XYZ file of C-alpha atoms in Angstrom:
654
model
C -19.672 -37.620 -11.490
C -17.352 -36.325 -14.238
C -16.837 -37.119 -17.880
C -14.188 -35.905 -20.298
C -14.278 -35.621 -24.083
C -10.924 -35.584 -25.880
C -10.939 -33.386 -28.979
C -7.969 -33.900 -31.281
C -6.976 -30.871 -33.306
C -7.842 -31.144 -36.980
C -9.762 -34.439 -36.655
C -13.253 -33.553 -35.355
C -14.926 -31.011 -37.616
C -16.934 -29.086 -34.923
C -13.572 -28.355 -33.301
C -13.249 -25.070 -35.191
C -16.142 -23.729 -33.126
C -14.093 -24.241 -29.956
C -10.457 -24.008 -30.896
C -8.496 -22.491 -33.734
C -4.801 -22.699 -34.532
C -2.945 -20.431 -36.932
C 0.811 -20.814 -37.048
C 2.011 -20.087 -33.543
C -1.239 -18.589 -32.359
C -3.775 -20.773 -30.555
C -7.224 -20.162 -29.165
C -9.543 -21.788 -26.666
C -13.106 -20.649 -26.065
C -15.469 -21.068 -23.145
C -18.306 -23.592 -23.494
C -20.794 -20.775 -24.204
C -18.407 -19.223 -26.733
C -18.357 -15.804 -25.066
C -14.831 -15.947 -23.625
C -11.816 -16.441 -25.863
C -8.209 -17.027 -24.766
C -5.522 -16.387 -27.377
C -2.037 -17.806 -26.809
C 0.955 -16.774 -28.898
C 4.047 -18.985 -28.584
C 7.405 -18.069 -30.099
C 10.225 -15.914 -28.796
C 7.937 -15.534 -25.786
C 4.577 -16.844 -24.602
C 1.792 -14.287 -24.432
C -1.828 -14.743 -23.496
C -4.838 -12.482 -23.935
C -8.508 -12.718 -23.023
C -11.615 -11.358 -24.700
C -15.194 -11.511 -23.414
C -17.556 -10.907 -26.333
C -16.462 -7.440 -27.559
C -14.504 -6.552 -24.426
C -10.732 -6.943 -24.340
C -10.279 -8.071 -20.748
C -6.555 -8.891 -20.840
C -4.336 -7.565 -23.641
C -1.388 -9.747 -24.780
C 0.614 -10.377 -21.607
C 3.925 -12.202 -21.357
C 4.304 -15.124 -18.931
C 7.375 -17.176 -17.971
C 9.300 -18.910 -15.184
C 13.031 -18.337 -14.704
C 15.242 -21.104 -13.281
C 18.567 -20.619 -11.547
C 20.464 -22.284 -14.401
C 19.431 -19.434 -16.701
C 16.661 -21.365 -18.426
C 13.476 -19.333 -18.923
C 10.350 -21.397 -19.400
C 8.364 -19.434 -21.954
C 11.272 -17.914 -23.888
C 11.952 -19.205 -27.408
C 9.092 -21.594 -26.820
C 8.943 -24.570 -29.181
C 5.595 -26.354 -29.128
C 6.065 -30.127 -29.277
C 2.377 -30.919 -28.862
C -0.909 -29.138 -28.174
C -4.003 -31.015 -27.080
C -7.523 -29.650 -26.769
C -10.029 -31.229 -24.401
C -13.496 -30.441 -23.133
C -14.807 -31.396 -19.699
C -18.430 -31.374 -18.606
C -18.819 -32.546 -15.044
C -20.171 -32.102 -11.559
C -18.733 -32.906 -8.137
C -20.111 -32.910 -4.610
C -19.119 -30.297 -2.042
C -20.289 -31.413 1.415
C -18.729 -28.569 3.442
C -19.543 -25.601 1.257
C -22.180 -23.045 0.315
C -23.843 -25.547 -2.031
C -23.925 -29.330 -2.269
C -22.608 -29.689 -5.835
C -20.483 -27.636 -8.230
C -20.703 -27.654 -12.021
C -17.281 -28.080 -13.635
C -17.543 -27.246 -17.344
C -14.570 -25.952 -19.303
C -12.543 -26.220 -22.486
C -8.813 -26.737 -22.113
C -5.704 -26.357 -24.237
C -2.509 -28.066 -23.047
C 0.928 -27.283 -24.468
C 4.034 -29.426 -24.149
C 7.129 -27.397 -24.973
C 10.633 -28.447 -25.802
C 12.548 -28.374 -22.524
C 10.281 -30.607 -20.429
C 7.682 -28.056 -19.425
C 4.204 -27.020 -20.463
C 1.200 -24.770 -19.973
C -2.483 -25.460 -19.442
C -5.139 -22.907 -20.354
C -8.765 -23.274 -19.319
C -11.802 -21.311 -20.409
C -14.954 -21.429 -18.290
C -18.171 -19.517 -18.914
C -17.263 -17.232 -15.994
C -13.505 -16.907 -16.308
C -10.132 -18.219 -17.385
C -7.090 -19.815 -15.800
C -3.607 -20.954 -16.755
C -0.817 -22.834 -15.016
C 2.704 -23.980 -15.790
C 3.846 -27.557 -15.260
C 7.320 -29.074 -15.416
C 8.560 -32.600 -16.073
C 12.178 -32.277 -15.029
C 14.291 -34.671 -12.999
C 15.253 -33.966 -9.406
C 14.749 -30.551 -7.827
C 14.564 -27.182 -9.549
C 15.190 -23.694 -8.189
C 12.895 -20.925 -9.372
C 14.392 -17.450 -9.389
C 11.203 -15.693 -10.483
C 7.886 -16.031 -12.272
C 6.628 -13.467 -14.745
C 2.841 -13.120 -14.562
C 1.420 -10.112 -16.389
C -2.084 -8.683 -16.633
C -2.204 -5.905 -19.227
C -5.402 -3.875 -19.439
C -6.546 -1.810 -22.388
C -7.669 1.263 -20.474
C -6.878 3.131 -17.295
C -9.511 1.153 -15.427
C -10.533 1.554 -11.815
C -9.596 -1.237 -9.435
C -10.338 -2.342 -5.875
C -6.858 -2.916 -4.414
C -6.016 -4.191 -0.891
C -2.481 -2.922 -0.363
C 0.058 -4.547 1.916
C 0.553 -2.579 5.133
C 1.688 -3.163 8.698
C 5.003 -4.803 7.830
C 6.604 -7.075 10.419
C 10.318 -6.402 10.936
C 10.298 -3.972 7.969
C 9.788 -6.905 5.588
C 6.988 -6.060 3.131
C 6.248 -9.769 2.717
C 5.540 -10.104 6.458
C 1.943 -8.894 6.627
C -1.425 -9.848 8.102
C -3.325 -9.660 4.751
C -5.806 -7.184 6.219
C -6.575 -3.941 4.374
C -9.398 -1.750 3.187
C -9.843 -1.547 -0.579
C -8.397 1.489 -2.309
C -10.677 2.281 -5.272
C -8.173 3.778 -7.700
C -7.315 4.045 -11.372
C -4.511 1.760 -12.491
C -2.410 4.826 -13.366
C -2.789 6.142 -9.796
C -1.278 3.084 -8.118
C 2.055 4.052 -6.635
C 5.121 2.260 -7.920
C 6.584 -0.456 -5.700
C 3.355 -0.875 -3.724
C 2.083 -4.417 -3.330
C -1.533 -5.533 -3.431
C -2.496 -8.990 -2.227
C -5.100 -11.093 -3.991
C -7.933 -11.069 -4.874
C -8.192 -7.716 -6.640
C -11.056 -6.451 -8.808
C -10.766 -4.379 -11.986
C -13.713 -2.642 -13.690
C -13.004 -3.449 -17.355
C -16.024 -1.564 -18.701
C -19.204 -1.205 -16.725
C -20.851 -3.483 -15.872
C -18.103 -6.017 -16.632
C -15.594 -6.805 -13.901
C -12.442 -8.921 -13.792
C -11.187 -10.411 -10.534
C -7.613 -11.705 -10.381
C -6.979 -14.681 -8.104
C -4.725 -17.679 -7.784
C -5.772 -21.240 -6.999
C -4.213 -24.484 -5.793
C -1.329 -22.607 -4.174
C 0.947 -25.379 -2.880
C 4.683 -25.496 -2.079
C 5.087 -22.120 -3.774
C 4.891 -18.463 -2.706
C 1.672 -16.490 -3.085
C 1.376 -13.839 -5.762
C 1.116 -10.101 -5.126
C 0.422 -7.512 -7.801
C 2.299 -4.295 -8.428
C 1.997 -1.725 -11.252
C 4.252 -1.747 -14.292
C 4.334 0.449 -17.365
C 1.020 1.530 -18.837
C -2.067 -0.205 -17.562
C -0.130 -3.206 -16.346
C -0.269 -5.248 -13.167
C 2.309 -7.952 -12.708
C 3.118 -10.614 -10.172
C 5.637 -10.258 -7.354
C 6.657 -13.174 -5.144
C 8.375 -13.364 -1.771
C 11.896 -14.774 -1.818
C 12.554 -17.846 0.265
C 13.374 -17.046 3.933
C 16.892 -17.958 5.014
C 16.965 -16.479 8.514
C 14.090 -15.945 10.968
C 13.663 -14.964 14.592
C 10.930 -14.517 17.212
C 9.556 -10.996 17.487
C 7.016 -11.112 20.329
C 4.545 -13.735 19.080
C 5.543 -13.405 15.432
C 8.182 -15.504 13.736
C 9.594 -12.958 11.294
C 12.074 -13.020 8.445
C 15.473 -11.426 8.825
C 16.928 -12.327 5.432
C 15.796 -13.961 2.190
C 17.473 -15.943 -0.581
C 17.787 -14.896 -4.235
C 15.104 -17.358 -5.353
C 11.390 -17.764 -4.679
C 11.186 -21.567 -4.493
C 13.103 -24.811 -4.466
C 10.695 -27.513 -5.520
C 10.201 -30.843 -7.259
C 11.162 -30.821 -10.928
C 7.974 -32.638 -11.889
C 4.904 -30.780 -10.682
C 2.058 -28.393 -11.548
C 2.254 -24.771 -10.422
C -0.546 -22.546 -9.065
C -3.341 -21.444 -11.352
C -3.388 -17.788 -12.412
C -7.067 -16.901 -12.601
C -9.263 -14.130 -14.001
C -12.978 -14.373 -13.184
C -15.182 -12.286 -15.481
C -18.654 -11.036 -14.594
C -21.350 -9.175 -16.485
C -23.262 -8.412 -13.269
C -21.638 -7.787 -9.898
C -23.896 -10.324 -8.194
C -22.246 -13.129 -10.177
C -19.042 -12.546 -8.203
C -20.851 -13.168 -4.907
C -21.679 -16.721 -5.975
C -18.648 -18.087 -7.798
C -17.110 -21.569 -7.569
C -13.778 -21.091 -9.337
C -11.654 -21.933 -6.286
C -13.495 -25.212 -5.770
C -13.102 -26.163 -9.428
C -9.379 -25.459 -9.585
C -8.323 -26.827 -6.201
C -6.870 -30.282 -5.720
C -9.666 -32.631 -4.542
C -9.770 -33.692 -0.901
C -6.807 -35.553 0.524
C -8.915 -36.547 3.530
C -10.584 -39.843 2.582
C -13.146 -39.817 5.404
C -14.618 -36.426 6.270
C -17.540 -37.710 8.332
C -15.873 -36.457 11.527
C -15.600 -32.860 10.248
C -18.392 -30.914 11.924
C -19.075 -27.329 10.794
C -20.814 -25.041 13.237
C -20.852 -21.893 15.300
C -18.594 -20.805 18.103
C -18.947 -18.813 21.306
C -15.747 -16.767 21.178
C -14.028 -14.912 24.004
C -11.333 -12.561 22.696
C -13.372 -9.919 20.834
C -15.621 -9.279 23.832
C -12.622 -9.287 26.199
C -14.227 -11.875 28.513
C -16.659 -9.153 29.632
C -19.414 -11.267 31.094
C -21.369 -9.863 34.028
C -24.001 -10.718 36.641
C -21.970 -13.697 37.813
C -20.463 -14.610 41.186
C -16.892 -15.148 39.932
C -14.256 -12.887 38.450
C -14.408 -13.149 34.663
C -11.191 -13.934 32.813
C -9.105 -16.791 31.529
C -10.239 -19.297 34.123
C -12.376 -22.411 34.459
C -15.590 -20.704 35.727
C -15.559 -18.253 32.829
C -15.198 -20.942 30.196
C -17.844 -23.127 31.838
C -20.109 -20.101 31.489
C -19.280 -19.893 27.763
C -19.925 -23.636 27.418
C -23.277 -23.330 29.202
C -24.240 -20.508 26.861
C -23.177 -22.515 23.802
C -25.140 -25.550 24.975
C -28.267 -23.527 25.710
C -28.203 -22.093 22.178
C -27.088 -25.295 20.443
C -23.735 -23.868 19.362
C -21.228 -26.536 18.455
C -18.015 -25.045 19.916
C -16.257 -22.553 22.129
C -12.793 -21.167 21.404
C -10.300 -20.642 24.199
C -8.214 -17.889 22.684
C -4.899 -16.302 23.590
C -3.802 -16.596 27.216
C -4.561 -20.235 28.107
C -0.917 -21.253 27.573
C 2.570 -19.936 27.098
C 2.671 -18.256 23.669
C 5.761 -20.228 22.650
C 5.165 -23.568 24.418
C 1.704 -25.146 24.375
C 2.787 -27.721 26.957
C 2.941 -24.914 29.518
C -0.758 -24.515 30.249
C -2.219 -21.826 32.502
C -5.678 -23.406 32.477
C -7.196 -26.800 33.276
C -8.073 -27.555 29.656
C -8.952 -31.183 30.355
C -11.613 -30.177 32.880
C -13.188 -27.837 30.319
C -13.056 -30.418 27.522
C -14.773 -32.951 29.783
C -17.386 -30.400 30.842
C -18.017 -29.452 27.223
C -18.418 -33.108 26.278
C -21.192 -33.439 28.859
C -22.914 -30.461 27.235
C -22.216 -31.554 23.623
C -19.944 -28.533 23.083
C -16.484 -28.951 21.563
C -13.400 -26.983 22.613
C -10.995 -25.349 20.129
C -7.679 -23.904 21.340
C -5.707 -20.906 20.087
C -2.035 -21.163 19.174
C 0.625 -19.143 17.441
C 2.035 -20.714 14.286
C 5.446 -20.850 15.919
C 4.196 -22.714 19.000
C 2.306 -25.396 17.070
C 5.134 -26.007 14.605
C 7.706 -26.654 17.328
C 6.372 -30.218 17.546
C 3.118 -30.478 15.614
C 2.883 -34.288 15.619
C 3.262 -34.564 19.390
C 0.949 -31.611 20.091
C -1.829 -32.862 17.806
C -1.495 -36.296 19.403
C -1.628 -34.908 22.925
C -4.573 -32.571 22.481
C -6.636 -34.873 20.288
C -6.304 -37.553 22.965
C -7.567 -35.003 25.488
C -10.648 -34.479 23.306
C -9.799 -31.022 21.949
C -11.560 -30.580 18.598
C -9.036 -28.362 16.856
C -6.789 -25.313 16.818
C -7.103 -21.709 15.801
C -3.571 -21.084 14.491
C -2.594 -17.422 14.439
C 0.213 -15.083 13.339
C 1.345 -16.861 10.185
C 1.561 -13.449 8.490
C 3.432 -14.670 5.403
C 2.859 -16.619 2.208
C 6.404 -17.379 1.096
C 7.102 -20.955 0.032
C 8.058 -22.063 3.532
C 4.807 -20.789 5.048
C 2.564 -22.139 2.284
C 4.156 -25.573 2.645
C 3.693 -25.403 6.407
C -0.003 -24.576 6.028
C -0.560 -27.767 4.018
C 1.687 -29.829 6.272
C -0.190 -28.751 9.411
C -3.533 -29.384 7.710
C -2.497 -32.930 6.854
C -1.206 -33.688 10.330
C -4.327 -32.214 11.925
C -6.529 -34.338 9.652
C -4.616 -37.453 10.696
C -5.685 -36.689 14.271
C -9.254 -35.670 13.341
C -8.628 -32.060 14.295
C -10.119 -28.911 12.794
C -8.027 -25.867 11.892
C -9.007 -22.204 11.713
C -6.086 -20.241 10.244
C -5.670 -16.626 11.370
C -3.106 -14.042 10.350
C -3.470 -15.996 7.138
C -3.348 -15.351 3.404
C -6.439 -16.079 1.250
C -7.311 -19.820 1.208
C -7.162 -20.280 -2.605
C -8.816 -23.696 -2.631
C -7.174 -25.057 0.513
C -10.580 -25.831 2.036
C -11.378 -28.341 -0.743
C -8.033 -30.124 -0.462
C -8.175 -30.207 3.346
C -11.834 -29.827 4.418
C -10.697 -29.890 8.064
C -9.348 -26.372 7.457
C -12.767 -25.109 8.280
C -12.083 -21.404 8.017
C -9.383 -18.817 7.261
C -9.013 -15.151 8.068
C -7.216 -13.117 5.387
C -9.778 -10.351 5.813
C -10.011 -7.044 7.686
C -12.363 -8.573 10.211
C -14.566 -7.110 12.889
C -11.699 -7.269 15.387
C -10.617 -3.922 13.952
C -13.723 -2.329 15.456
C -11.884 -2.540 18.778
C -9.380 0.112 17.701
C -10.038 1.370 14.165
C -12.842 3.643 12.947
C -12.436 3.196 9.183
C -15.527 2.689 7.018
C -16.705 -0.842 7.753
C -20.139 -1.007 6.079
C -18.543 -0.057 2.752
C -15.916 -2.749 3.216
C -18.473 -5.311 4.357
C -20.428 -4.891 1.119
C -17.235 -5.182 -0.952
C -15.721 -8.405 0.403
C -18.554 -10.708 -0.783
C -17.600 -9.737 -4.355
C -13.810 -9.859 -3.894
C -12.231 -11.591 -0.886
C -14.957 -14.217 -0.541
C -14.226 -15.427 -4.076
C -11.010 -16.940 -2.692
C -12.906 -19.021 -0.133
C -14.454 -18.801 3.340
C -13.432 -16.008 5.680
C -13.438 -15.692 9.437
C -14.835 -12.171 9.691
C -16.161 -12.848 13.232
C -19.575 -11.083 13.185
C -22.257 -10.864 15.845
C -21.876 -7.494 17.576
C -24.820 -6.512 19.769
C -23.551 -2.984 20.499
C -24.360 -1.387 17.146
C -23.602 2.208 16.248
C -24.423 4.820 13.638
C -21.550 6.583 11.903
C -21.729 9.510 14.345
C -22.138 7.408 17.477
C -19.369 4.893 16.777
C -16.299 4.903 19.023
C -13.438 2.419 19.056
C -13.422 0.860 22.534
C -11.137 -2.120 22.945
C -12.764 -3.747 25.972
C -16.423 -3.111 25.105
C -16.322 -2.920 21.312
C -19.190 -1.890 19.109
C -19.872 -2.334 15.408
C -20.611 0.174 12.679
C -24.069 -0.212 11.174
C -27.329 -1.625 12.438
C -28.305 -4.780 14.292
C -29.997 -6.181 11.184
C -26.777 -5.500 9.253
C -24.946 -7.776 11.713
C -27.594 -10.510 11.545
C -27.437 -10.527 7.739
C -23.727 -11.413 7.877
C -24.568 -14.908 9.088
C -26.192 -15.654 5.747
C -23.990 -13.525 3.486
C -20.496 -14.348 4.765
C -19.260 -17.830 3.853
C -17.823 -19.448 6.992
C -18.190 -23.173 7.813
C -16.893 -22.251 11.279
C -18.672 -19.036 12.259
C -18.128 -16.948 15.387
C -20.506 -15.309 17.807
C -18.119 -12.554 18.763
C -19.987 -10.755 21.509
C -20.188 -12.000 25.078
C -22.765 -14.478 26.397
C -24.247 -12.023 28.888
C -25.079 -9.619 26.077
C -26.460 -12.373 23.855
C -28.754 -13.575 26.655
C -30.001 -10.020 27.053
C -30.639 -9.917 23.281
C -32.157 -13.386 23.000
C -34.335 -12.590 19.962
C -31.243 -11.782 17.919
C -29.347 -14.698 19.417
C -32.091 -17.151 18.510
C -31.980 -15.962 14.926
C -28.184 -16.217 14.687
C -28.118 -19.660 16.284
C -30.597 -21.007 13.725
C -28.540 -20.031 10.643
C -26.466 -22.969 9.336
C -22.821 -22.544 8.365
C -22.956 -24.758 5.259
C -25.754 -24.917 2.722
C -27.296 -26.960 -0.073
C -27.828 -24.045 -2.452
C -26.744 -20.416 -2.818
C -28.213 -17.599 -4.894
C -26.728 -14.125 -5.224
C -29.893 -12.090 -5.714
C -28.565 -8.599 -6.299
C -25.762 -6.245 -5.432
C -23.132 -3.767 -6.459
C -19.605 -3.941 -5.134
C -19.119 -1.330 -2.410
C -22.824 -0.428 -2.314
C -24.973 -3.379 -1.251
C -25.323 -7.150 -1.432
C -28.346 -9.462 -1.327
C -27.989 -13.236 -0.869
C -30.206 -16.281 -0.299
C -29.070 -19.751 0.778
C -30.973 -22.987 1.341
C -30.477 -25.809 3.830
C -32.967 -28.619 3.336
C -36.318 -26.934 2.720
C -35.490 -23.768 4.714
C -34.201 -20.637 3.003
C -32.108 -17.910 4.640
C -31.687 -14.430 3.171
C -29.628 -11.384 4.020
C -29.080 -7.890 2.666
C -26.520 -5.291 3.727
C -25.970 -1.725 2.563
C -23.111 0.747 2.951
C -23.610 4.090 4.694
C -26.299 5.002 2.117
C -29.907 4.331 3.144
C -31.445 2.063 0.534
C -34.763 0.628 -0.603
C -34.803 -2.524 -2.721
C -37.324 -5.136 -3.802
C -36.687 -8.800 -3.057
C -38.345 -11.233 -5.449
C -39.144 -14.448 -3.543
C -39.374 -16.611 -6.663
C -36.412 -18.643 -5.344
C -38.760 -20.231 -2.782
C -40.365 -23.553 -3.637
C -44.055 -24.327 -3.903
C -46.378 -23.750 -0.973
C -46.429 -21.344 1.948
C -43.445 -20.255 4.013
C -43.306 -18.734 7.472
C -40.907 -15.806 7.236
C -39.108 -14.661 10.404
C -37.783 -11.230 9.474
C -35.434 -8.747 11.154
C -35.423 -5.294 9.597
C -34.101 -1.872 10.558
C -36.388 -0.043 12.966
C -37.825 3.329 12.118
C -35.271 4.971 14.444
C -32.254 2.896 13.375
C -30.727 6.025 11.835
C -30.445 7.384 15.400
C -29.999 4.172 17.398
C -28.441 1.397 15.320
C -29.684 -1.291 17.716
C -33.273 -0.494 16.698
C -34.886 -3.325 14.770
C -38.293 -4.848 14.105
C -38.896 -8.578 14.236
C -41.965 -9.782 12.433
C -43.427 -13.073 11.271
C -45.432 -13.245 8.058
C -46.564 -15.888 5.577
C -45.188 -15.642 2.035
C -45.051 -17.614 -1.203
C -42.712 -17.649 -4.191
C -45.061 -15.235 -5.946
C -44.470 -12.465 -3.420
C -42.134 -9.502 -3.632
C -40.962 -7.682 -0.511
C -40.100 -3.995 -0.355
C -37.151 -3.604 1.993
C -35.986 -0.312 3.478
C -32.579 -0.065 5.102
C -31.091 2.696 7.209
C -27.551 3.994 6.727
C -25.271 1.034 7.414
C -28.400 -1.051 7.532
C -29.464 -4.554 6.756
C -32.224 -7.104 6.581
C -32.252 -10.782 7.539
C -34.860 -13.495 7.224
C -35.510 -17.211 7.614
C -38.171 -18.848 5.435
C -39.553 -22.065 6.916
C -41.727 -24.249 4.712
C -45.155 -24.806 6.263
């Protein structure tokens, strides 16, 4: 349900409370009046943002440059400005809640030259986007997107690293957060979105983009003063295969060739007064294009028994484990026994460049899984699936395969972004799910194509196989930053848990940093409609108490509450499915004691199944206590966590 009220400037008297216009300066305020966007249009277009008494964004110039020399935003002549207010709600069936409130005030400019700008003010942030109304095709040389800050604020910045073929725009979008002052950011470095800036404790600003379609993704780099500004990959003109990557050899002198009549991606700043607000934010859903899939009844979220992280290391069997039929039947049996919806057959089942060259009897496994009510998802490189996507989706959907995990995209130039949407549409036509890996942040993609049931774009647990960097600190940062862009395939579920001193990176028998309860809490805290069980079935069967708990946590919910948290320190979340509540808490390497207020529970008694750090978890991170107690909404629980610890619970209404 949605309704829209059109407010014409100068006609409705209460308008001055929402919008004001003085000469070439315009304003739009959030519904609660706390956020104010000021737009100045003249020789250039500048925008600025204030939250109450805090200057979040100082006047910042924005424009788009075309190849004919025209600069949209220079010498801007306003032909018309229209103010509107929207108060609405829409349903979100494959999400962390069942409905999203969509309340904002909007100011739309039409400029001389067949282009315009839309500015929106929400109670929790702001957004703007360009649109053009030109004939034929246009070529965009560059976009100027500036974010000027008043002070030398500290920011959480994920910097681009691990270039492919020495091209800084060929990257996996996986990085720890550098917590640095704006002045300390090195020139010419690139950070990928989202990034978080502390604009005056406790207020935070998170920069994102939304509805990224047929256009390159935005990176941020430092300018003069306390400035961050957008950088965009040029269009690729020559590419070649480098192992299983398809990398760029040369790029054009423009960032996009696109339709002359279109809307461009939203530039977004989410503003919080408490960190916990960032862990439950719906901006990407609000700004994304609504679903293009008319019937989504076939889209089935769920959990997955996954092979690659645990290196197929099952044991106590009478066959040699590996990429073979007996091994995957074992995974299917495990999934069926624990009511998991899927298994993934990862890298190795086929030729990396030709999916028609199979090394495994996939049909036999699909048929076996069907008998057990377990679906099969196949891994593919982006290059392999795009060689003939229509034919491959047709072939494998007819076999009964439920979807593809598409890997090694590793770019977000215009060509790759367009391909992501094209593949999503073709997969939907064949009722196939997609899980994008080696992927940029989703930016609303999951609303437009709900069959894209997860995306990576995160420094996931796979890095525990070879990298010893601080994971608990990162794991309590991403719910406030990366997860704001949409779901993330972090791939939790490690049963070999280690303290900071005991951790070792072991590729074939990997362990995690932090406690067992820390891992269990991820299943509630991390948003993932398709969620992995990353360890091997043999280990899960040996740790059946933990497995039972994981298997019972849904992957989509009816309600979400961010209870408490501080970016980089800890996070506390609760989510509801039906009448059952699920809660999780994680801390960094600091031991922590917090109080959880259970007032979010409904009336009556609840049976609480709780996993908490054991008394010796500081020495042996696998140590936990499982207990069952009865609670009500009037109760408060005191929760103690070890270093790298956690707490997880399920509250069943009695």
